[in-house]
Amino acid sequence: MSDADGDPARYPVPAQQHRVEQVIDRSRFICTVARVQSSEEAQAFIKTMNADFPDATHNCWAYVVGAPGSTDRVGMSDDGEPHGTAGRPMLTVLLHSGVGEVAAVVTRYYGGTKLGTGGLVKAYGGAVQEALMGMPRGERVDSVELSVRVGYGAIGALQQLFPEFDAELLEQRFDVDAEFCLRVPRIRLSAMEHAIQNATRGAAVFTRTD
């Protein structure tokens, strides 16, 4: 389930990068979470965290690219910790968080006390849980880019429809005709196209980009 209404086209995502720190038996665990929309973005984020904490004992990570709970594109790494004690519990927390398009890096500075397998699992999973609890959240809406070309006389009627269908204006160009590049929620696309055709008496020309 991707949100309270069960709409798979809308689900929570990180609104911005967020970081928390915990100290457990003198080891510092610093968890940074961020939004990632591709495996390449996830790897770039991980690379940045490695550069930010080059002297860390470990930079363990996990990510979920896609809707909450989706396992189609996931990744994880223990980064030298005992197998299964860091990346796996981090990924498990992400998959059950109800948040999509999210990556987490937990940076550890070893404090001299071994935590054991169970302690590590709890520490790494707990660090991610703590970060997600305080993380600002936004909403991902499945959308389509729509180019609409109309005559100058229809501009006013067209623009009045933007807020009604939650259309975001990306760009506008004025030449022989006026062209508006919009981002429209996919679920509202057909209705908006129909409304535009009514408002422009069938004169609008559409180009979609999924």
Coordinates of N, CA and C in Angstrom, one line a residue:
M1 N 0.9 -1.2 0.0 CA 0.0 0.0 0.0 C 0.9 1.2 0.0
S2 N 0.7 2.2 -0.9 CA 1.6 3.3 -1.1 C 1.2 4.5 -0.3
D3 N -0.1 4.7 0.0 CA -0.5 5.8 0.8 C -1.8 5.5 1.5
A4 N -2.3 6.4 2.3 CA -3.5 6.2 3.0 C -4.7 5.8 2.2
D5 N -4.8 6.3 1.0 CA -5.9 6.1 0.1 C -5.7 4.9 -0.8
G6 N -4.5 4.3 -0.8 CA -4.2 3.1 -1.6 C -3.9 3.5 -3.1
D7 N -3.6 4.8 -3.4 CA -3.3 5.2 -4.7 C -1.9 4.9 -5.1
P8 N -1.6 4.0 -6.0 CA -0.2 3.6 -6.3 C 0.6 4.7 -7.0
A9 N -0.1 5.7 -7.5 CA 0.5 6.8 -8.2 C 1.0 7.9 -7.2
R10 N 0.7 7.8 -5.9 CA 1.1 8.8 -4.9 C 1.6 8.1 -3.7
Y11 N 2.8 8.5 -3.3 CA 3.4 7.9 -2.0 C 4.4 8.9 -1.4
P12 N 4.7 8.7 -0.1 CA 5.6 9.6 0.6 C 7.0 9.3 0.1
V13 N 7.8 10.4 0.0 CA 9.2 10.4 -0.3 C 9.9 11.4 0.6
P14 N 11.3 11.3 0.7 CA 12.0 12.3 1.5 C 11.8 13.7 0.8
A15 N 11.5 14.7 1.6 CA 11.4 16.0 1.1 C 12.8 16.7 1.0
Q16 N 13.8 16.2 1.8 CA 15.1 16.8 1.8 C 16.0 15.8 2.5
Q17 N 17.3 16.0 2.4 CA 18.3 15.2 3.1 C 18.1 15.4 4.6
H18 N 18.3 14.4 5.4 CA 18.1 14.5 6.8 C 19.2 13.6 7.5
R19 N 19.7 14.1 8.6 CA 20.7 13.4 9.3 C 20.5 13.3 10.8
V20 N 20.8 12.2 11.4 CA 20.7 12.0 12.9 C 22.0 11.3 13.4
E21 N 22.3 11.5 14.6 CA 23.5 10.8 15.2 C 23.1 10.1 16.5
Q22 N 23.6 8.9 16.7 CA 23.4 8.2 18.0 C 24.8 7.7 18.5
V23 N 25.0 7.6 19.8 CA 26.2 7.1 20.3 C 25.8 5.8 21.1
I24 N 26.3 4.7 20.7 CA 26.0 3.4 21.4 C 27.3 2.7 21.8
D25 N 27.5 2.6 23.1 CA 28.8 2.0 23.6 C 30.0 2.7 23.0
R26 N 30.0 4.0 23.0 CA 31.1 4.8 22.5 C 31.3 4.8 21.0
S27 N 30.5 4.0 20.3 CA 30.6 4.1 18.8 C 29.5 5.2 18.3
R28 N 30.0 6.0 17.4 CA 29.0 7.0 16.8 C 28.4 6.4 15.6
F29 N 27.1 6.5 15.5 CA 26.3 6.0 14.3 C 25.6 7.3 13.7
I30 N 26.0 7.7 12.6 CA 25.5 8.8 11.9 C 24.7 8.4 10.7
C31 N 23.4 8.6 10.7 CA 22.5 8.1 9.6 C 22.1 9.3 8.8
T32 N 22.3 9.2 7.5 CA 21.9 10.3 6.5 C 20.9 9.6 5.5
V33 N 19.8 10.2 5.4 CA 18.8 9.7 4.4 C 18.5 10.8 3.4
A34 N 18.2 10.3 2.2 CA 17.9 11.3 1.1 C 17.0 10.6 0.0
R35 N 16.4 11.4 -0.8 CA 15.6 10.9 -1.9 C 16.5 10.5 -3.1
V36 N 16.3 9.3 -3.7 CA 17.0 8.9 -4.9 C 15.9 8.3 -5.8
Q37 N 16.0 8.7 -7.1 CA 15.0 8.3 -8.1 C 15.6 7.3 -9.1
S38 N 16.8 6.9 -8.9 CA 17.5 5.9 -9.8 C 18.6 5.2 -9.0
S39 N 19.1 4.1 -9.5 CA 20.2 3.4 -8.9 C 21.5 4.3 -9.0
E40 N 21.5 5.1 -10.1 CA 22.7 6.0 -10.3 C 22.7 7.1 -9.3
E41 N 21.5 7.6 -9.0 CA 21.4 8.7 -8.0 C 21.8 8.1 -6.6
A42 N 21.4 6.9 -6.4 CA 21.7 6.2 -5.1 C 23.2 6.1 -4.9
Q43 N 23.9 5.6 -6.0 CA 25.3 5.4 -5.9 C 26.0 6.8 -5.8
A44 N 25.5 7.8 -6.4 CA 26.1 9.1 -6.3 C 26.0 9.7 -4.9
F45 N 24.8 9.4 -4.3 CA 24.6 9.8 -2.9 C 25.6 9.1 -2.0
I46 N 25.7 7.8 -2.2 CA 26.7 7.0 -1.3 C 28.1 7.5 -1.5
K47 N 28.5 7.8 -2.7 CA 29.8 8.3 -3.0 C 30.0 9.7 -2.3
T48 N 29.0 10.5 -2.2 CA 29.1 11.8 -1.5 C 29.3 11.6 0.0
M49 N 28.6 10.6 0.5 CA 28.7 10.3 2.0 C 30.1 9.8 2.3
N50 N 30.6 8.9 1.4 CA 32.0 8.4 1.6 C 33.0 9.6 1.6
A51 N 32.8 10.6 0.7 CA 33.6 11.7 0.7 C 33.5 12.6 1.9
D52 N 32.2 12.7 2.4 CA 32.0 13.5 3.6 C 32.6 12.9 4.9
F53 N 32.7 11.6 4.9 CA 33.2 10.9 6.1 C 34.3 9.9 5.7
P54 N 35.4 10.5 5.2 CA 36.5 9.6 4.6 C 37.2 8.8 5.7
D55 N 37.2 9.3 6.9 CA 37.9 8.6 8.0 C 37.0 7.7 8.9
A56 N 35.8 7.5 8.4 CA 34.9 6.6 9.2 C 35.3 5.2 9.2
T57 N 35.0 4.4 10.2 CA 35.3 3.0 10.2 C 34.5 2.2 9.2
H58 N 33.2 2.6 9.0 CA 32.3 2.0 8.0 C 31.4 3.0 7.5
N59 N 31.0 2.9 6.2 CA 29.9 3.7 5.7 C 29.0 2.6 5.0
C60 N 28.0 2.1 5.8 CA 27.1 1.1 5.3 C 25.9 1.8 4.7
W61 N 25.3 1.1 3.8 CA 24.2 1.7 3.1 C 23.1 0.8 2.6
A62 N 22.0 1.3 2.2 CA 20.8 0.6 1.6 C 20.0 1.6 0.9
Y63 N 19.3 1.1 -0.1 CA 18.4 2.0 -0.8 C 17.2 1.3 -1.5
V64 N 16.1 2.0 -1.7 CA 15.0 1.5 -2.4 C 14.6 2.5 -3.5
V65 N 14.7 2.1 -4.7 CA 14.3 3.0 -5.8 C 13.0 2.5 -6.3
G66 N 12.0 3.4 -6.1 CA 10.6 3.0 -6.5 C 9.6 3.2 -5.4
A67 N 8.5 2.6 -5.5 CA 7.4 2.7 -4.5 C 7.7 2.0 -3.2
P68 N 7.1 2.4 -2.1 CA 7.3 1.8 -0.8 C 7.2 0.3 -0.9
G69 N 8.2 -0.4 -0.3 CA 8.1 -1.9 -0.3 C 8.5 -2.6 -1.6
S70 N 8.8 -1.8 -2.6 CA 9.2 -2.4 -3.9 C 10.6 -3.0 -3.8
T71 N 10.8 -4.2 -4.3 CA 12.1 -4.8 -4.2 C 12.7 -4.9 -5.6
D72 N 12.1 -4.2 -6.6 CA 12.6 -4.3 -8.0 C 14.0 -3.7 -8.1
R73 N 14.3 -2.6 -7.5 CA 15.6 -2.0 -7.5 C 16.0 -1.6 -6.1
V74 N 16.8 -2.4 -5.5 CA 17.3 -2.2 -4.2 C 18.7 -2.5 -4.1
G75 N 19.4 -2.0 -3.1 CA 20.8 -2.2 -2.9 C 21.2 -2.1 -1.5
M76 N 22.3 -2.8 -1.1 CA 22.7 -2.7 0.3 C 24.2 -3.1 0.4
S77 N 24.9 -2.7 1.5 CA 26.3 -3.0 1.7 C 26.6 -3.0 3.2
D78 N 27.3 -4.0 3.7 CA 27.8 -4.0 5.0 C 29.1 -3.2 5.2
D79 N 29.8 -2.9 4.1 CA 31.0 -2.1 4.1 C 32.0 -2.6 5.2
G80 N 32.2 -3.9 5.2 CA 33.2 -4.4 6.2 C 32.7 -4.9 7.5
E81 N 31.5 -4.6 7.8 CA 30.9 -5.1 9.0 C 30.6 -6.6 8.8
P82 N 30.4 -7.4 9.8 CA 30.1 -8.8 9.6 C 28.8 -9.0 8.7
H83 N 28.9 -10.0 7.9 CA 27.8 -10.2 6.9 C 26.4 -10.2 7.5
G84 N 25.5 -9.4 6.9 CA 24.2 -9.3 7.3 C 23.8 -8.5 8.6
T85 N 24.8 -7.8 9.1 CA 24.6 -7.0 10.3 C 24.3 -5.5 10.1
A86 N 24.5 -5.1 8.9 CA 24.3 -3.6 8.6 C 23.4 -3.4 7.4
G87 N 23.8 -3.7 6.2 CA 23.0 -3.4 5.0 C 21.6 -4.1 5.1
R88 N 21.6 -5.3 5.5 CA 20.3 -6.0 5.5 C 19.3 -5.4 6.4
P89 N 19.7 -5.2 7.7 CA 18.7 -4.6 8.6 C 18.3 -3.2 8.2
M90 N 19.2 -2.4 7.6 CA 18.9 -1.1 7.1 C 17.9 -1.2 6.0
L91 N 18.1 -2.1 5.0 CA 17.2 -2.3 3.9 C 15.8 -2.7 4.4
T92 N 15.8 -3.6 5.4 CA 14.5 -4.1 6.0 C 13.7 -2.9 6.5
V93 N 14.4 -2.0 7.2 CA 13.7 -0.9 7.8 C 13.1 0.0 6.6
L94 N 13.9 0.2 5.6 CA 13.4 1.0 4.5 C 12.2 0.4 3.8
L95 N 12.3 -0.9 3.6 CA 11.2 -1.6 2.9 C 9.9 -1.5 3.7
H96 N 9.9 -1.4 5.0 CA 8.7 -1.4 5.8 C 8.4 0.0 6.3
S97 N 9.0 1.0 5.8 CA 8.8 2.3 6.3 C 7.6 3.0 5.7
G98 N 7.1 2.5 4.6 CA 6.1 3.2 3.9 C 6.5 4.4 3.1
V99 N 7.9 4.6 2.9 CA 8.5 5.6 2.1 C 9.1 5.1 0.9
G100 N 9.0 5.7 -0.2 CA 9.6 5.3 -1.5 C 10.8 6.2 -1.9
E101 N 11.6 5.7 -2.8 CA 12.7 6.5 -3.4 C 13.6 7.0 -2.3
V102 N 14.1 6.1 -1.5 CA 14.9 6.6 -0.3 C 16.2 5.8 -0.2
A103 N 17.2 6.5 0.2 CA 18.5 5.8 0.5 C 19.0 6.2 1.8
A104 N 19.7 5.3 2.5 CA 20.3 5.6 3.8 C 21.7 5.2 3.9
V105 N 22.6 6.0 4.4 CA 23.9 5.7 4.7 C 24.2 5.8 6.2
V106 N 24.6 4.8 6.9 CA 25.0 4.9 8.3 C 26.5 4.8 8.4
T107 N 27.0 5.9 8.9 CA 28.4 6.1 9.1 C 28.8 5.7 10.5
R108 N 29.7 4.8 10.7 CA 30.1 4.4 12.0 C 31.6 4.8 12.3
Y109 N 31.7 5.4 13.5 CA 33.1 5.6 14.1 C 33.2 4.7 15.3
Y110 N 34.1 3.7 15.1 CA 34.2 2.7 16.2 C 34.7 3.3 17.5
G111 N 34.1 2.9 18.6 CA 34.4 3.5 19.9 C 35.2 2.6 20.8
G112 N 35.6 1.4 20.3 CA 36.4 0.5 21.1 C 35.7 -0.7 21.7
T113 N 34.4 -0.7 21.7 CA 33.6 -1.8 22.3 C 32.8 -2.5 21.2
K114 N 33.1 -3.8 21.1 CA 32.4 -4.6 20.1 C 30.9 -4.8 20.6
L115 N 30.0 -4.7 19.6 CA 28.6 -4.8 19.9 C 28.0 -6.2 19.7
G116 N 28.7 -7.0 19.0 CA 28.2 -8.3 18.7 C 27.2 -8.3 17.5
T117 N 26.8 -9.4 17.0 CA 26.0 -9.5 15.8 C 24.6 -8.8 16.1
G118 N 24.0 -9.2 17.2 CA 22.7 -8.7 17.5 C 22.7 -7.2 17.8
G119 N 23.8 -6.7 18.4 CA 23.9 -5.3 18.7 C 24.1 -4.5 17.5
L120 N 24.9 -5.0 16.5 CA 25.1 -4.3 15.3 C 23.8 -4.2 14.5
V121 N 23.0 -5.3 14.4 CA 21.7 -5.3 13.7 C 20.8 -4.2 14.3
K122 N 20.8 -4.2 15.6 CA 19.9 -3.2 16.3 C 20.4 -1.8 16.1
A123 N 21.7 -1.6 16.1 CA 22.2 -0.3 16.0 C 22.0 0.3 14.6
Y124 N 22.3 -0.5 13.5 CA 22.2 0.0 12.2 C 20.7 0.1 11.8
G125 N 19.9 -0.8 12.1 CA 18.4 -0.7 11.9 C 17.8 0.4 12.6
G126 N 18.2 0.6 13.9 CA 17.7 1.7 14.7 C 18.1 3.0 14.3
A127 N 19.3 3.2 13.7 CA 19.8 4.4 13.2 C 18.9 4.9 12.0
V128 N 18.5 4.0 11.2 CA 17.7 4.3 10.0 C 16.3 4.6 10.5
Q129 N 15.8 3.9 11.5 CA 14.4 4.2 12.0 C 14.4 5.6 12.6
E130 N 15.4 5.9 13.3 CA 15.5 7.3 14.0 C 15.5 8.4 12.9
A131 N 16.3 8.2 11.9 CA 16.4 9.2 10.8 C 15.0 9.3 10.1
L132 N 14.4 8.2 9.8 CA 13.1 8.3 9.1 C 12.0 9.0 9.9
M133 N 12.1 8.8 11.2 CA 11.1 9.4 12.1 C 11.1 10.9 12.0
G134 N 12.3 11.5 11.9 CA 12.4 13.0 11.9 C 12.5 13.6 10.5
M135 N 12.5 12.7 9.5 CA 12.8 13.2 8.1 C 11.6 13.9 7.6
P136 N 11.8 15.1 7.0 CA 10.7 15.8 6.3 C 10.2 15.0 5.1
R137 N 8.9 14.9 4.9 CA 8.4 14.1 3.9 C 7.6 14.9 2.9
G138 N 7.7 14.5 1.6 CA 6.9 15.1 0.5 C 6.1 14.0 -0.1
E139 N 5.5 14.3 -1.2 CA 4.7 13.3 -1.9 C 5.1 13.2 -3.3
R140 N 5.3 11.9 -3.8 CA 5.6 11.7 -5.2 C 4.3 11.4 -5.9
V141 N 4.1 12.1 -7.0 CA 2.9 12.0 -7.8 C 3.4 11.5 -9.2
D142 N 2.8 10.4 -9.6 CA 3.1 9.9 -11.0 C 2.6 10.9 -12.0
S143 N 3.5 11.5 -12.8 CA 3.1 12.6 -13.7 C 3.6 12.4 -15.1
V144 N 3.0 13.1 -16.0 CA 3.4 13.1 -17.4 C 3.6 14.5 -17.9
E145 N 4.6 14.7 -18.7 CA 4.9 16.0 -19.3 C 4.0 16.2 -20.6
L146 N 3.3 17.3 -20.6 CA 2.3 17.5 -21.7 C 2.6 18.9 -22.3
S147 N 2.8 18.9 -23.6 CA 3.0 20.1 -24.4 C 1.6 20.5 -25.0
V148 N 1.2 21.7 -24.8 CA -0.1 22.1 -25.4 C 0.1 23.4 -26.3
R149 N -0.2 23.3 -27.5 CA -0.1 24.4 -28.4 C -1.5 25.0 -28.8
V150 N -1.7 26.3 -28.6 CA -3.0 26.9 -28.8 C -2.7 28.3 -29.5
G151 N -3.8 28.8 -30.1 CA -3.8 30.1 -30.6 C -3.8 31.1 -29.5
Y152 N -3.4 32.4 -29.8 CA -3.3 33.4 -28.7 C -4.6 33.7 -28.1
G153 N -5.7 33.6 -28.8 CA -7.0 33.9 -28.3 C -7.4 32.9 -27.2
A154 N -6.8 31.7 -27.2 CA -7.2 30.6 -26.2 C -6.3 30.6 -25.0
I155 N -5.3 31.5 -24.9 CA -4.4 31.4 -23.8 C -5.1 31.5 -22.4
G156 N -6.0 32.5 -22.3 CA -6.6 32.7 -21.0 C -7.4 31.5 -20.6
A157 N -8.2 31.0 -21.5 CA -9.0 29.8 -21.1 C -8.2 28.6 -20.7
L158 N -7.0 28.4 -21.4 CA -6.1 27.3 -21.1 C -5.5 27.5 -19.7
Q159 N -5.0 28.7 -19.4 CA -4.4 28.9 -18.1 C -5.3 28.8 -17.0
Q160 N -6.6 29.0 -17.2 CA -7.5 28.9 -16.1 C -7.7 27.4 -15.6
L161 N -7.3 26.5 -16.5 CA -7.4 25.1 -16.2 C -6.2 24.5 -15.4
F162 N -5.1 25.2 -15.4 CA -3.9 24.7 -14.7 C -4.2 24.3 -13.3
P163 N -4.7 25.2 -12.4 CA -4.9 24.9 -11.0 C -6.0 23.8 -10.8
E164 N -7.0 23.8 -11.7 CA -8.0 22.8 -11.6 C -7.5 21.4 -11.7
F165 N -6.5 21.2 -12.5 CA -6.0 19.8 -12.7 C -4.6 19.6 -12.1
D166 N -4.2 20.5 -11.2 CA -2.9 20.4 -10.6 C -1.7 20.4 -11.6
A167 N -1.8 21.1 -12.6 CA -0.8 21.2 -13.7 C 0.3 22.2 -13.3
E168 N 1.5 21.7 -13.4 CA 2.7 22.6 -13.1 C 3.2 23.1 -14.4
L169 N 3.4 24.4 -14.5 CA 3.9 25.1 -15.7 C 5.4 24.9 -15.7
L170 N 6.0 24.2 -16.7 CA 7.5 24.1 -16.8 C 8.1 25.1 -17.7
E171 N 7.4 25.4 -18.8 CA 8.0 26.3 -19.8 C 6.9 26.9 -20.7
Q172 N 7.1 28.1 -21.2 CA 6.1 28.6 -22.2 C 6.9 29.3 -23.3
R173 N 6.4 29.1 -24.5 CA 7.0 29.7 -25.7 C 5.9 30.4 -26.5
F174 N 6.3 31.5 -27.1 CA 5.4 32.3 -27.9 C 6.0 32.5 -29.3
D175 N 5.3 31.9 -30.3 CA 5.8 32.1 -31.7 C 4.5 32.4 -32.5
V176 N 4.3 31.6 -33.6 CA 3.1 31.7 -34.3 C 1.9 31.4 -33.5
D177 N 2.1 30.3 -32.7 CA 1.1 30.0 -31.6 C 1.8 30.1 -30.3
A178 N 1.0 29.9 -29.2 CA 1.6 29.8 -27.9 C 1.7 28.3 -27.5
E179 N 2.8 28.0 -26.9 CA 3.0 26.6 -26.4 C 3.4 26.6 -25.0
F180 N 2.7 25.7 -24.2 CA 2.9 25.5 -22.8 C 3.3 24.1 -22.5
C181 N 4.4 24.0 -21.8 CA 4.9 22.7 -21.4 C 4.5 22.5 -19.9
L182 N 3.8 21.4 -19.6 CA 3.2 21.2 -18.3 C 3.6 19.9 -17.8
R183 N 3.6 19.8 -16.4 CA 3.7 18.5 -15.8 C 2.3 18.2 -15.1
V184 N 1.7 17.1 -15.5 CA 0.3 16.9 -15.1 C 0.2 15.5 -14.4
P185 N -0.4 15.4 -13.3 CA -0.6 14.1 -12.6 C -1.2 13.1 -13.6
R186 N -0.6 11.9 -13.8 CA -1.1 11.0 -14.8 C -2.6 10.7 -14.6
I187 N -3.0 10.6 -13.4 CA -4.4 10.2 -13.1 C -5.4 11.3 -13.6
R188 N -4.9 12.5 -13.8 CA -5.8 13.6 -14.3 C -5.6 14.0 -15.7
L189 N -4.7 13.3 -16.4 CA -4.3 13.7 -17.7 C -5.4 13.7 -18.7
S190 N -6.1 12.6 -18.8 CA -7.2 12.5 -19.8 C -8.3 13.5 -19.6
A191 N -8.7 13.7 -18.3 CA -9.7 14.7 -18.0 C -9.2 16.1 -18.4
M192 N -8.0 16.4 -18.2 CA -7.5 17.7 -18.5 C -7.4 17.9 -20.1
E193 N -7.0 16.9 -20.8 CA -7.0 17.0 -22.2 C -8.4 17.3 -22.8
H194 N -9.4 16.6 -22.2 CA -10.8 16.8 -22.6 C -11.2 18.2 -22.3
A195 N -10.9 18.7 -21.1 CA -11.3 20.0 -20.7 C -10.6 21.1 -21.6
I196 N -9.4 20.9 -22.0 CA -8.7 21.8 -22.9 C -9.3 21.8 -24.3
Q197 N -9.7 20.7 -24.8 CA -10.3 20.6 -26.1 C -11.7 21.3 -26.0
N198 N -12.4 21.2 -25.0 CA -13.7 21.9 -24.8 C -13.4 23.4 -24.8
A199 N -12.4 23.8 -24.0 CA -12.2 25.3 -23.8 C -11.6 25.9 -25.1
T200 N -10.9 25.1 -25.9 CA -10.4 25.7 -27.1 C -11.1 25.3 -28.4
R201 N -12.3 24.7 -28.2 CA -13.1 24.2 -29.3 C -12.4 23.3 -30.2
G202 N -11.6 22.4 -29.6 CA -10.9 21.4 -30.4 C -9.6 21.9 -31.1
A203 N -9.2 23.1 -30.9 CA -8.1 23.7 -31.6 C -6.7 23.4 -31.0
A204 N -6.7 22.9 -29.8 CA -5.4 22.6 -29.1 C -4.7 21.4 -29.7
V205 N -3.4 21.4 -29.7 CA -2.5 20.3 -30.2 C -1.7 19.8 -29.0
F206 N -1.7 18.5 -28.8 CA -1.0 17.9 -27.6 C 0.2 17.1 -28.1
T207 N 1.2 17.1 -27.2 CA 2.3 16.2 -27.3 C 2.6 15.7 -25.9
R208 N 2.6 14.4 -25.7 CA 2.9 13.8 -24.4 C 4.3 13.3 -24.4
T209 N 4.9 13.4 -23.1 CA 6.2 12.8 -22.9 C 6.1 12.1 -21.6
D210 N 6.1 10.8 -21.6 CA 6.0 10.0 -20.4 C 7.3 10.0 -19.6

